[in-house]
Amino acid sequence: RESHLDVLRNACFDAMAELREEQAIPLALEWTGYGKPPMARLGAVSALGKLGEMKGPQQSKALDTLIDLTDDPQFRMRLAVISALETLKDTKAIPALSRLSSRDLDGRIVRRCREVIASLREGQERSEELRKMRDYMDQMQEESRKLKDRLEVLETRLQAKT
């Protein structure tokens, strides 16, 4: 529905994103397109960032669309795309953000890209550390189980001798 600065449309996008409505992804994808009202496009990009966190086939479409929109000529749109990519927390966005930071003339865009890249890499490192810790815990549990089994065998032998 038409409204001043598309506040109603943006509120709908925000509500669908908060409710994690999967059917909202195609609608948001449609409204990111060129020719749509600029404020509605911004709301759709924000919604894609939130909706793209959901796992499923639509996630890759949301990510691909957001990556394509890093080339948008509008400053506010590029800034919104960077924030949406940060919300997605997908490291596949790093090359697009690096490319954007290297060619954009606006220092605010460059700084924001660098911040998001650092955040995504930090998240990647944390997940790698978590994976290593889980592997280590599994290894320790296996060793503990083996030691308990050996102790049981030794106790059984000791009781048999007495």
PDB file of N, CA, C and O in Angstrom, residues 45 49 77 94 128 138:
ATOM      1  N   VAL A  45      15.672  -5.071   1.440  1.00  0.00           N
ATOM      2  CA  VAL A  45      17.045  -5.535   1.679  1.00  0.00           C
ATOM      3  C   VAL A  45      17.234  -5.888   3.143  1.00  0.00           C
ATOM      4  O   VAL A  45      17.817  -6.924   3.485  1.00  0.00           O
ATOM      5  N   GLY A  49      18.108  -9.665   4.763  1.00  0.00           N
ATOM      6  CA  GLY A  49      19.182  -9.970   5.701  1.00  0.00           C
ATOM      7  C   GLY A  49      18.694 -10.812   6.862  1.00  0.00           C
ATOM      8  O   GLY A  49      19.350 -11.770   7.272  1.00  0.00           O
ATOM      9  N   MET A  77      21.579   2.347  -0.506  1.00  0.00           N
ATOM     10  CA  MET A  77      21.315   0.952  -0.822  1.00  0.00           C
ATOM     11  C   MET A  77      22.558   0.097  -0.541  1.00  0.00           C
ATOM     12  O   MET A  77      22.451  -0.976   0.061  1.00  0.00           O
ATOM     13  N   ILE A  94      32.332 -12.236   1.973  1.00  0.00           N
ATOM     14  CA  ILE A  94      33.606 -11.533   2.152  1.00  0.00           C
ATOM     15  C   ILE A  94      34.217 -11.067   0.828  1.00  0.00           C
ATOM     16  O   ILE A  94      34.634  -9.911   0.725  1.00  0.00           O
ATOM     17  N   GLU A 128      35.473 -22.118  14.097  1.00  0.00           N
ATOM     18  CA  GLU A 128      36.572 -23.069  13.935  1.00  0.00           C
ATOM     19  C   GLU A 128      37.113 -23.492  15.297  1.00  0.00           C
ATOM     20  O   GLU A 128      37.371 -24.676  15.532  1.00  0.00           O
ATOM     21  N   ASP A 138      35.450 -34.776  22.433  1.00  0.00           N
ATOM     22  CA  ASP A 138      35.116 -36.134  21.997  1.00  0.00           C
ATOM     23  C   ASP A 138      36.292 -37.072  22.223  1.00  0.00           C
ATOM     24  O   ASP A 138      36.121 -38.202  22.684  1.00  0.00           O
TER      25      ASP A 138
END
